[in-house]
Short mmCIF file of C-alpha atoms and ligand atoms in Angstrom, two decimals:
data_model
loop_
_atom_site.label_atom_id
_atom_site.label_comp_id
_atom_site.label_asym_id
_atom_site.label_seq_id
_atom_site.Cartn_x
_atom_site.Cartn_y
_atom_site.Cartn_z
CA MET A 1 94.38 77.99 76.53
CA ALA A 2 91.12 77.33 74.32
CA LYS A 3 90.70 73.67 73.19
CA GLU A 4 90.08 72.52 69.67
CA LYS A 5 87.18 70.15 70.75
CA SER A 6 85.60 73.11 73.12
CA LEU A 7 82.08 74.23 72.79
CA TYR A 8 82.74 77.28 74.86
CA LEU A 9 84.74 79.21 72.29
CA LYS A 10 84.41 82.82 73.23
CA ARG A 11 83.72 84.57 76.57
CA ASN A 12 80.97 86.55 76.96
CA ASP A 13 82.57 89.66 78.06
CA GLY A 14 85.46 89.22 75.47
CA ARG A 15 87.97 88.17 77.89
CA LYS A 16 90.63 85.81 77.32
CA PHE A 17 90.12 82.15 78.83
CA ASP A 18 93.03 83.00 81.59
CA GLU A 19 92.17 86.53 82.03
CA VAL A 20 90.69 88.05 85.35
CA ARG A 21 88.12 90.74 85.41
CA PRO A 22 89.84 94.13 86.27
CA ILE A 23 90.99 94.13 89.88
CA THR A 24 91.63 96.73 92.41
CA ALA A 25 92.07 96.61 96.12
CA LYS A 26 92.08 99.43 98.75
CA VAL A 27 93.41 99.35 102.38
CA GLY A 28 92.12 101.66 105.15
CA ILE A 29 88.61 101.87 103.84
CA VAL A 30 87.35 102.13 107.47
CA PRO A 31 89.58 103.95 109.43
CA SER A 32 87.83 103.44 112.73
CA ALA A 33 88.41 99.59 112.46
CA ASP A 34 91.88 98.14 113.40
CA GLY A 35 92.11 96.93 109.85
CA SER A 36 90.14 97.40 106.71
CA ALA A 37 90.24 96.61 102.98
CA SER A 38 88.01 96.27 99.93
CA PHE A 39 88.79 94.08 96.69
CA GLU A 40 86.94 93.77 93.58
CA THR A 41 87.19 91.81 90.41
CA GLY A 42 84.60 93.46 87.64
CA GLY A 43 81.11 93.70 89.01
CA THR A 44 82.20 91.84 92.41
CA LYS A 45 82.92 93.88 95.35
CA ALA A 46 84.02 92.73 98.69
CA ILE A 47 84.80 94.87 101.71
CA ALA A 48 86.60 93.18 104.89
CA VAL A 49 86.66 94.89 108.28
CA VAL A 50 89.18 93.23 111.31
CA ARG A 51 88.17 94.12 114.92
CA GLY A 52 90.77 92.71 117.89
CA PRO A 53 92.42 91.22 119.27
CA ARG A 54 89.88 91.68 121.92
CA THR A 55 89.21 89.85 125.01
CA LEU A 56 86.81 86.91 124.06
CA HIS A 57 83.46 86.40 125.66
CA PRO A 58 81.86 84.36 127.09
CA GLN A 59 85.03 83.51 128.90
CA HIS A 60 84.16 79.43 128.63
CA LYS A 61 85.01 79.92 124.95
CA GLN A 62 88.48 81.27 125.53
CA ASP A 63 91.71 79.32 124.42
CA PRO A 64 94.28 80.08 126.90
CA ARG A 65 96.88 78.72 124.35
CA THR A 66 95.71 81.35 121.48
CA GLY A 67 93.81 83.81 120.00
CA ILE A 68 90.42 82.78 117.88
CA LEU A 69 89.76 84.02 114.32
CA ARG A 70 86.28 84.50 113.58
CA VAL A 71 84.90 85.20 110.18
CA SER A 72 81.45 86.41 109.32
CA TYR A 73 80.31 86.57 105.61
CA GLY A 74 77.40 88.28 104.18
CA MET A 75 75.74 89.49 101.19
CA MET A 76 74.11 93.08 101.32
CA PRO A 77 69.95 93.18 100.34
CA PHE A 78 70.87 95.13 97.22
CA SER A 79 73.99 93.08 95.97
CA VAL A 80 72.07 91.11 93.36
CA THR A 81 69.03 92.05 91.49
CA ASP A 82 66.64 89.85 93.79
CA ARG A 83 66.74 91.17 97.28
CA ILE A 84 68.88 89.25 99.31
CA ARG A 85 66.95 88.67 102.68
CA PRO A 86 69.37 89.99 105.40
CA GLY A 87 70.76 87.97 108.37
CA PRO A 88 72.69 84.71 108.13
CA ASN A 89 71.61 81.83 106.02
CA ARG A 90 73.07 77.94 105.29
CA ARG A 91 75.19 79.66 102.11
CA SER A 92 76.33 82.51 104.23
CA GLU A 93 77.45 79.99 107.11
CA GLU A 94 79.30 77.82 104.90
CA ILE A 95 81.27 80.48 103.28
CA SER A 96 81.81 82.19 106.80
CA LYS A 97 83.20 78.87 107.65
CA VAL A 98 85.57 78.07 104.39
CA SER A 99 86.93 81.68 104.62
CA GLU A 100 87.70 81.17 108.27
CA TRP A 101 89.67 78.03 107.54
CA ALA A 102 91.26 79.43 104.40
CA LEU A 103 92.33 82.60 106.97
CA ASN A 104 93.17 80.24 109.74
CA SER A 105 96.05 78.48 107.87
CA VAL A 106 98.24 81.49 108.02
CA VAL A 107 97.16 83.85 110.88
CA ASP A 108 99.22 83.07 114.27
CA LEU A 109 97.14 84.35 117.30
CA SER A 110 99.77 82.30 119.63
CA GLU A 111 100.59 85.76 121.01
CA PHE A 112 97.15 86.77 122.19
CA PRO A 113 95.48 84.08 124.38
CA ASN A 114 92.01 84.25 125.64
CA THR A 115 91.14 86.80 122.83
CA VAL A 116 89.13 86.67 119.39
CA VAL A 117 90.04 88.43 115.67
CA ASP A 118 86.88 89.28 114.23
CA VAL A 119 86.54 89.53 110.49
CA PHE A 120 83.55 90.77 108.86
CA ILE A 121 83.40 90.18 105.20
CA GLN A 122 80.42 91.93 103.20
CA ILE A 123 79.57 92.13 99.63
CA PRO A 124 77.95 94.93 98.28
CA GLN A 125 77.95 94.06 94.85
CA ALA A 126 78.17 90.31 93.65
CA ASP A 127 78.69 89.01 90.14
CA ALA A 128 80.04 85.47 91.12
CA GLY A 129 83.29 85.02 93.24
CA THR A 130 82.28 86.70 95.90
CA ARG A 131 83.89 83.90 98.50
CA VAL A 132 87.28 84.43 96.86
CA ALA A 133 86.92 88.49 96.53
CA GLY A 134 85.78 88.31 100.45
CA ILE A 135 88.86 86.06 101.29
CA ASN A 136 91.44 88.53 99.35
CA ALA A 137 89.97 91.59 101.04
CA ALA A 138 90.05 89.95 104.32
CA ALA A 139 93.58 88.71 104.08
CA ILE A 140 94.85 92.45 103.41
CA ALA A 141 92.57 93.72 106.09
CA LEU A 142 93.97 91.27 108.66
CA ALA A 143 97.35 92.49 107.45
CA HIS A 144 96.52 96.13 107.93
CA ALA A 145 95.40 95.51 111.44
CA GLY A 146 98.75 94.03 112.22
CA ILE A 147 98.00 90.53 112.99
CA PRO A 148 100.82 88.33 112.93
CA MET A 149 100.50 85.94 109.47
CA LYS A 150 103.11 83.24 108.47
CA GLU A 151 102.20 84.43 104.87
CA MET A 152 99.59 85.76 102.74
CA VAL A 153 96.88 84.07 100.97
CA SER A 154 95.43 84.80 97.52
CA ALA A 155 92.34 83.17 96.21
CA ILE A 156 90.72 82.98 92.62
CA GLY A 157 87.69 81.03 90.99
CA VAL A 158 88.88 78.68 88.23
CA GLY A 159 86.21 76.41 86.69
CA LYS A 160 85.55 74.53 83.44
CA ILE A 161 82.79 75.84 80.64
CA ASP A 162 82.01 72.44 78.87
CA LYS A 163 85.61 71.64 77.92
CA THR A 164 87.37 75.07 78.29
CA LEU A 165 89.18 75.97 81.38
CA VAL A 166 88.72 79.23 82.39
CA VAL A 167 89.73 81.87 85.18
CA ASP A 168 87.38 84.05 87.26
CA LEU A 169 83.93 83.11 86.19
CA ASP A 170 81.26 85.84 86.39
CA LYS A 171 77.65 85.03 87.16
CA TYR A 172 76.84 84.27 83.37
CA GLU A 173 79.57 82.08 83.06
CA ASP A 174 78.68 80.56 86.86
CA SER A 175 75.00 79.59 85.71
CA ASP A 176 74.11 76.93 83.14
CA PHE A 177 73.50 78.98 80.24
CA HIS A 178 73.38 76.69 77.33
CA ASP A 179 73.20 73.01 76.29
CA GLY A 180 76.89 72.05 76.56
CA GLU A 181 78.40 70.08 79.61
CA GLY A 182 77.57 72.95 81.67
CA SER A 183 79.85 75.00 83.96
CA THR A 184 82.36 73.85 86.97
CA ASP A 185 83.17 76.34 89.43
CA ILE A 186 86.34 75.83 91.92
CA PRO A 187 87.26 78.43 94.25
CA VAL A 188 90.69 78.27 95.27
CA VAL A 189 93.17 79.71 97.90
CA ILE A 190 96.82 79.74 97.64
CA THR A 191 99.37 80.84 100.14
CA SER A 192 101.90 83.32 99.23
CA ARG A 193 105.42 81.88 100.07
CA THR A 194 104.66 78.21 100.16
CA LYS A 195 102.14 77.99 97.44
CA LYS A 196 99.86 75.14 99.19
CA ILE A 197 96.32 75.29 98.83
CA ALA A 198 94.63 76.77 101.70
CA LEU A 199 91.22 75.97 100.29
CA LEU A 200 89.68 74.15 97.36
CA GLN A 201 86.13 73.81 96.88
CA LEU A 202 84.50 72.19 93.81
CA ASP A 203 81.07 72.69 92.52
CA GLY A 204 80.25 70.60 89.26
CA LYS A 205 82.23 67.91 87.41
CA ILE A 206 85.87 67.59 86.40
CA SER A 207 88.38 65.18 85.54
CA VAL A 208 91.77 64.50 87.45
CA PRO A 209 93.96 65.76 84.82
CA GLU A 210 91.74 68.99 84.30
CA LEU A 211 91.49 69.55 87.82
CA LYS A 212 95.25 69.55 87.88
CA GLU A 213 95.43 71.98 85.01
CA ALA A 214 92.87 74.40 86.92
CA ILE A 215 94.91 74.54 90.07
CA GLU A 216 98.11 75.22 88.04
CA LEU A 217 95.81 78.12 86.50
CA ALA A 218 94.60 79.44 89.77
CA LYS A 219 98.64 79.26 91.07
CA LYS A 220 99.31 81.40 88.12
CA THR A 221 96.49 83.99 88.46
CA CYS A 222 97.04 83.94 92.41
CA GLU A 223 100.35 85.69 91.90
CA GLU A 224 98.75 88.43 89.87
CA ILE A 225 96.40 88.86 92.82
CA LEU A 226 99.07 88.95 95.34
CA LYS A 227 100.79 91.74 93.56
CA VAL A 228 97.67 93.55 93.75
CA GLN A 229 96.96 93.10 97.45
CA MET A 230 100.54 93.90 98.03
CA LYS A 231 100.73 97.08 96.31
CA ALA A 232 97.25 98.13 98.02
CA LEU A 233 99.28 97.42 101.34
CA LYS A 234 102.43 99.45 100.67
CA GLU A 235 100.14 102.44 99.46
CA ALA A 236 98.34 102.27 102.68
CA ASN A 237 101.71 102.22 104.69
CA ARG A 238 103.12 105.18 102.54
CA SER A 239 100.10 107.31 103.37
CA GLU A 240 99.36 106.28 106.85
CA GLY A 241 103.33 106.86 107.53
CA LYS A 242 102.73 110.43 106.27
CA LYS A 243 99.72 111.30 108.24
CA LYS A 244 102.17 110.31 111.92
O1 LIG B 301 79.73 84.21 95.00
P1 LIG B 301 80.34 82.90 95.00
O2 LIG B 301 80.67 82.45 93.63
O3 LIG B 301 81.62 82.47 95.98
O4 LIG B 301 79.50 81.60 95.50
P2 LIG B 301 77.96 81.01 94.86
O5 LIG B 301 77.10 80.57 95.86
O6 LIG B 301 78.63 80.02 93.84
O7 LIG B 301 77.47 82.04 94.11
C1 LIG B 301 77.60 82.87 92.77
C2 LIG B 301 76.92 83.93 92.47
O8 LIG B 301 75.60 83.53 92.60
C3 LIG B 301 76.99 85.20 93.53
O9 LIG B 301 78.24 85.53 93.38
C4 LIG B 301 75.93 85.87 93.08
O10 LIG B 301 76.08 86.82 91.86
C5 LIG B 301 74.63 85.01 92.87
N1 LIG B 301 73.83 84.72 93.64
C6 LIG B 301 72.54 85.34 93.68
O11 LIG B 301 72.35 86.02 92.98
N2 LIG B 301 71.58 85.14 95.11
C7 LIG B 301 72.19 84.51 95.90
N3 LIG B 301 71.22 84.42 96.88
C8 LIG B 301 73.42 83.76 96.10
C9 LIG B 301 74.32 84.07 95.14
#
């Protein structure tokens, strides 16, 4: 993967350029919720809780043709070394919206007119890639809640540091930490069956051929992530089945 002319020759944590940080996923972490899950990559941890479908208030916001998905993303005050101010801000509102768009592309709420399904994503620990970790957690929490989905979604951050494409940037790599060309961060969400791009954001500079390569890298990595998500769902089904 490393290119001859690359200035970024070795990753700070020793990973290969196409290697994700250790991933874990767990389903059913909040038993009182309709659905819940956690998803971790290295030092980034996300939890997602699903409530609904329930009748949407105020009534004028209801849609008689379908239910509505509402996503709220937030970083906990202690999630990074500088305390995060509680409550919404521009960044959290943007991430809530883009996560909602990505999840909306696979969720089908047509059976539940006039209702809302709330997805609460919280980040207790952040080391870059929190929006993709949040989307991964939310997708499995929605499946756990039994919300009809056309397919799953898996998400990963890919990027470019100087001239090298890398997967799953940590905070060190996400920052402009040296004098090279700097780092480009590209969160990508891929649908599980049709392999469509449900979300792609781009923070930095990249050429069209490099972007195509980065998308291929994201697709390949999302296959790995999907396996972890599906395994967590199967484990939860097995243990919840035993309790019944
Ligand atoms: O987390 P994600 O990569 O999706 O979004 P970002 O806005 O590119 O943030 C990258 C990282 O910067 C976060 O994951 C945190 O580790 C860090 N961050 C921070 O330290 N303080 C903030 N107020 C926001 C983000």
